[in-house]
Amino acid sequence: MYHAITTRKTQCVMKLVCVGKEEKVVGLHMQGLGCDEMLQGFAVAIKMGATKADFDGTIAIHPTSSEELVTLR
């Protein structure tokens, strides 16, 4: 939420790494403020074998930076 409502310009870079026809998520790269907190939650999903479709089907919490990961196209 810090990135969404701050008056300062901040940047956060994210990349979801998927493989195969089923687009299984095998990695997640993030850089920016607060990424350490976000990664912990997404690590659980990846450990459980999440796919890109699972991420797409997740309702995003708005306004947050983490919503970008479940709305990536």
PDB file of N, CA and C in Angstrom, residues 4-43:
ATOM      1  N   ALA A   4       1.248   2.573  -3.381  1.00  0.00           N
ATOM      2  CA  ALA A   4       0.021   3.033  -4.022  1.00  0.00           C
ATOM      3  C   ALA A   4      -0.393   4.430  -3.579  1.00  0.00           C
ATOM      4  N   ILE A   5      -0.119   4.801  -2.322  1.00  0.00           N
ATOM      5  CA  ILE A   5      -0.643   6.082  -1.834  1.00  0.00           C
ATOM      6  C   ILE A   5       0.427   7.123  -1.531  1.00  0.00           C
ATOM      7  N   THR A   6       1.668   6.809  -1.737  1.00  0.00           N
ATOM      8  CA  THR A   6       2.728   7.762  -1.446  1.00  0.00           C
ATOM      9  C   THR A   6       2.739   8.897  -2.470  1.00  0.00           C
ATOM     10  N   THR A   7       3.192  10.055  -2.041  1.00  0.00           N
ATOM     11  CA  THR A   7       3.335  11.174  -2.976  1.00  0.00           C
ATOM     12  C   THR A   7       4.700  11.115  -3.663  1.00  0.00           C
ATOM     13  N   ARG A   8       5.600  10.297  -3.117  1.00  0.00           N
ATOM     14  CA  ARG A   8       6.908  10.083  -3.729  1.00  0.00           C
ATOM     15  C   ARG A   8       6.799   9.053  -4.831  1.00  0.00           C
ATOM     16  N   LYS A   9       7.560   9.216  -5.863  1.00  0.00           N
ATOM     17  CA  LYS A   9       7.607   8.208  -6.926  1.00  0.00           C
ATOM     18  C   LYS A   9       8.510   7.064  -6.465  1.00  0.00           C
ATOM     19  N   THR A  10       7.947   5.867  -6.402  1.00  0.00           N
ATOM     20  CA  THR A  10       8.726   4.686  -6.035  1.00  0.00           C
ATOM     21  C   THR A  10       8.589   3.659  -7.148  1.00  0.00           C
ATOM     22  N   GLN A  11       9.535   2.757  -7.215  1.00  0.00           N
ATOM     23  CA  GLN A  11       9.475   1.719  -8.237  1.00  0.00           C
ATOM     24  C   GLN A  11       9.588   0.347  -7.594  1.00  0.00           C
ATOM     25  N   CYS A  12       8.871  -0.574  -8.175  1.00  0.00           N
ATOM     26  CA  CYS A  12       8.925  -1.965  -7.760  1.00  0.00           C
ATOM     27  C   CYS A  12       8.868  -2.792  -9.047  1.00  0.00           C
ATOM     28  N   VAL A  13       9.846  -3.661  -9.236  1.00  0.00           N
ATOM     29  CA  VAL A  13       9.922  -4.472 -10.444  1.00  0.00           C
ATOM     30  C   VAL A  13       9.580  -5.912 -10.078  1.00  0.00           C
ATOM     31  N   MET A  14       8.716  -6.543 -10.897  1.00  0.00           N
ATOM     32  CA  MET A  14       8.274  -7.907 -10.612  1.00  0.00           C
ATOM     33  C   MET A  14       8.313  -8.759 -11.875  1.00  0.00           C
ATOM     34  N   LYS A  15       8.630 -10.044 -11.685  1.00  0.00           N
ATOM     35  CA  LYS A  15       8.607 -10.989 -12.805  1.00  0.00           C
ATOM     36  C   LYS A  15       8.151 -12.340 -12.272  1.00  0.00           C
ATOM     37  N   LEU A  16       7.171 -12.920 -12.939  1.00  0.00           N
ATOM     38  CA  LEU A  16       6.676 -14.248 -12.607  1.00  0.00           C
ATOM     39  C   LEU A  16       7.277 -15.222 -13.616  1.00  0.00           C
ATOM     40  N   VAL A  17       7.927 -16.282 -13.145  1.00  0.00           N
ATOM     41  CA  VAL A  17       8.582 -17.250 -14.020  1.00  0.00           C
ATOM     42  C   VAL A  17       7.721 -18.511 -14.086  1.00  0.00           C
ATOM     43  N   CYS A  18       7.222 -18.818 -15.297  1.00  0.00           N
ATOM     44  CA  CYS A  18       6.327 -19.966 -15.499  1.00  0.00           C
ATOM     45  C   CYS A  18       6.927 -20.904 -16.545  1.00  0.00           C
ATOM     46  N   VAL A  19       6.612 -22.210 -16.413  1.00  0.00           N
ATOM     47  CA  VAL A  19       7.097 -23.188 -17.389  1.00  0.00           C
ATOM     48  C   VAL A  19       5.976 -24.121 -17.822  1.00  0.00           C
ATOM     49  N   GLY A  20       6.144 -24.654 -19.025  1.00  0.00           N
ATOM     50  CA  GLY A  20       5.234 -25.674 -19.536  1.00  0.00           C
ATOM     51  C   GLY A  20       3.902 -25.146 -20.013  1.00  0.00           C
ATOM     52  N   LYS A  21       3.157 -26.056 -20.624  1.00  0.00           N
ATOM     53  CA  LYS A  21       1.840 -25.715 -21.156  1.00  0.00           C
ATOM     54  C   LYS A  21       0.885 -25.286 -20.044  1.00  0.00           C
ATOM     55  N   GLU A  22       1.050 -25.893 -18.872  1.00  0.00           N
ATOM     56  CA  GLU A  22       0.177 -25.557 -17.744  1.00  0.00           C
ATOM     57  C   GLU A  22       0.618 -24.269 -17.037  1.00  0.00           C
ATOM     58  N   GLU A  23       1.745 -23.689 -17.449  1.00  0.00           N
ATOM     59  CA  GLU A  23       2.298 -22.457 -16.883  1.00  0.00           C
ATOM     60  C   GLU A  23       2.471 -22.548 -15.365  1.00  0.00           C
ATOM     61  N   LYS A  24       3.126 -23.620 -14.926  1.00  0.00           N
ATOM     62  CA  LYS A  24       3.412 -23.769 -13.497  1.00  0.00           C
ATOM     63  C   LYS A  24       4.390 -22.678 -13.073  1.00  0.00           C
ATOM     64  N   VAL A  25       4.093 -22.028 -11.971  1.00  0.00           N
ATOM     65  CA  VAL A  25       4.962 -20.970 -11.456  1.00  0.00           C
ATOM     66  C   VAL A  25       6.144 -21.627 -10.745  1.00  0.00           C
ATOM     67  N   VAL A  26       7.347 -21.335 -11.238  1.00  0.00           N
ATOM     68  CA  VAL A  26       8.554 -21.914 -10.649  1.00  0.00           C
ATOM     69  C   VAL A  26       9.455 -20.861 -10.019  1.00  0.00           C
ATOM     70  N   GLY A  27       9.105 -19.605 -10.192  1.00  0.00           N
ATOM     71  CA  GLY A  27       9.921 -18.548  -9.608  1.00  0.00           C
ATOM     72  C   GLY A  27       9.224 -17.211  -9.634  1.00  0.00           C
ATOM     73  N   LEU A  28       9.754 -16.326  -8.827  1.00  0.00           N
ATOM     74  CA  LEU A  28       9.191 -14.990  -8.708  1.00  0.00           C
ATOM     75  C   LEU A  28      10.328 -14.049  -8.349  1.00  0.00           C
ATOM     76  N   HIS A  29      10.530 -13.040  -9.159  1.00  0.00           N
ATOM     77  CA  HIS A  29      11.588 -12.066  -8.907  1.00  0.00           C
ATOM     78  C   HIS A  29      10.934 -10.737  -8.567  1.00  0.00           C
ATOM     79  N   MET A  30      11.405 -10.106  -7.510  1.00  0.00           N
ATOM     80  CA  MET A  30      10.883  -8.803  -7.112  1.00  0.00           C
ATOM     81  C   MET A  30      12.028  -7.940  -6.601  1.00  0.00           C
ATOM     82  N   GLN A  31      11.918  -6.638  -6.865  1.00  0.00           N
ATOM     83  CA  GLN A  31      12.907  -5.696  -6.368  1.00  0.00           C
ATOM     84  C   GLN A  31      12.189  -4.406  -6.019  1.00  0.00           C
ATOM     85  N   GLY A  32      12.383  -3.925  -4.813  1.00  0.00           N
ATOM     86  CA  GLY A  32      11.771  -2.683  -4.374  1.00  0.00           C
ATOM     87  C   GLY A  32      11.410  -2.741  -2.900  1.00  0.00           C
ATOM     88  N   LEU A  33      10.929  -1.617  -2.377  1.00  0.00           N
ATOM     89  CA  LEU A  33      10.538  -1.542  -0.972  1.00  0.00           C
ATOM     90  C   LEU A  33       9.382  -2.488  -0.670  1.00  0.00           C
ATOM     91  N   GLY A  34       9.487  -3.229   0.409  1.00  0.00           N
ATOM     92  CA  GLY A  34       8.411  -4.110   0.837  1.00  0.00           C
ATOM     93  C   GLY A  34       8.344  -5.449   0.136  1.00  0.00           C
ATOM     94  N   CYS A  35       9.238  -5.694  -0.799  1.00  0.00           N
ATOM     95  CA  CYS A  35       9.196  -6.961  -1.545  1.00  0.00           C
ATOM     96  C   CYS A  35       9.433  -8.163  -0.647  1.00  0.00           C
ATOM     97  N   ASP A  36      10.248  -7.980   0.375  1.00  0.00           N
ATOM     98  CA  ASP A  36      10.515  -9.100   1.280  1.00  0.00           C
ATOM     99  C   ASP A  36       9.237  -9.592   1.946  1.00  0.00           C
ATOM    100  N   GLU A  37       8.357  -8.694   2.315  1.00  0.00           N
ATOM    101  CA  GLU A  37       7.093  -9.071   2.948  1.00  0.00           C
ATOM    102  C   GLU A  37       6.161  -9.767   1.958  1.00  0.00           C
ATOM    103  N   MET A  38       6.120  -9.292   0.729  1.00  0.00           N
ATOM    104  CA  MET A  38       5.248  -9.892  -0.283  1.00  0.00           C
ATOM    105  C   MET A  38       5.723 -11.285  -0.686  1.00  0.00           C
ATOM    106  N   LEU A  39       7.020 -11.457  -0.820  1.00  0.00           N
ATOM    107  CA  LEU A  39       7.566 -12.734  -1.281  1.00  0.00           C
ATOM    108  C   LEU A  39       7.192 -13.898  -0.373  1.00  0.00           C
ATOM    109  N   GLN A  40       7.131 -13.668   0.916  1.00  0.00           N
ATOM    110  CA  GLN A  40       6.821 -14.748   1.846  1.00  0.00           C
ATOM    111  C   GLN A  40       5.460 -15.370   1.542  1.00  0.00           C
ATOM    112  N   GLY A  41       4.461 -14.552   1.281  1.00  0.00           N
ATOM    113  CA  GLY A  41       3.133 -15.070   0.966  1.00  0.00           C
ATOM    114  C   GLY A  41       3.087 -15.812  -0.353  1.00  0.00           C
ATOM    115  N   PHE A  42       3.747 -15.280  -1.349  1.00  0.00           N
ATOM    116  CA  PHE A  42       3.752 -15.932  -2.655  1.00  0.00           C
ATOM    117  C   PHE A  42       4.586 -17.210  -2.641  1.00  0.00           C
ATOM    118  N   ALA A  43       5.565 -17.301  -1.745  1.00  0.00           N
ATOM    119  CA  ALA A  43       6.381 -18.512  -1.637  1.00  0.00           C
ATOM    120  C   ALA A  43       5.522 -19.721  -1.286  1.00  0.00           C
TER     121      ALA A  43
END
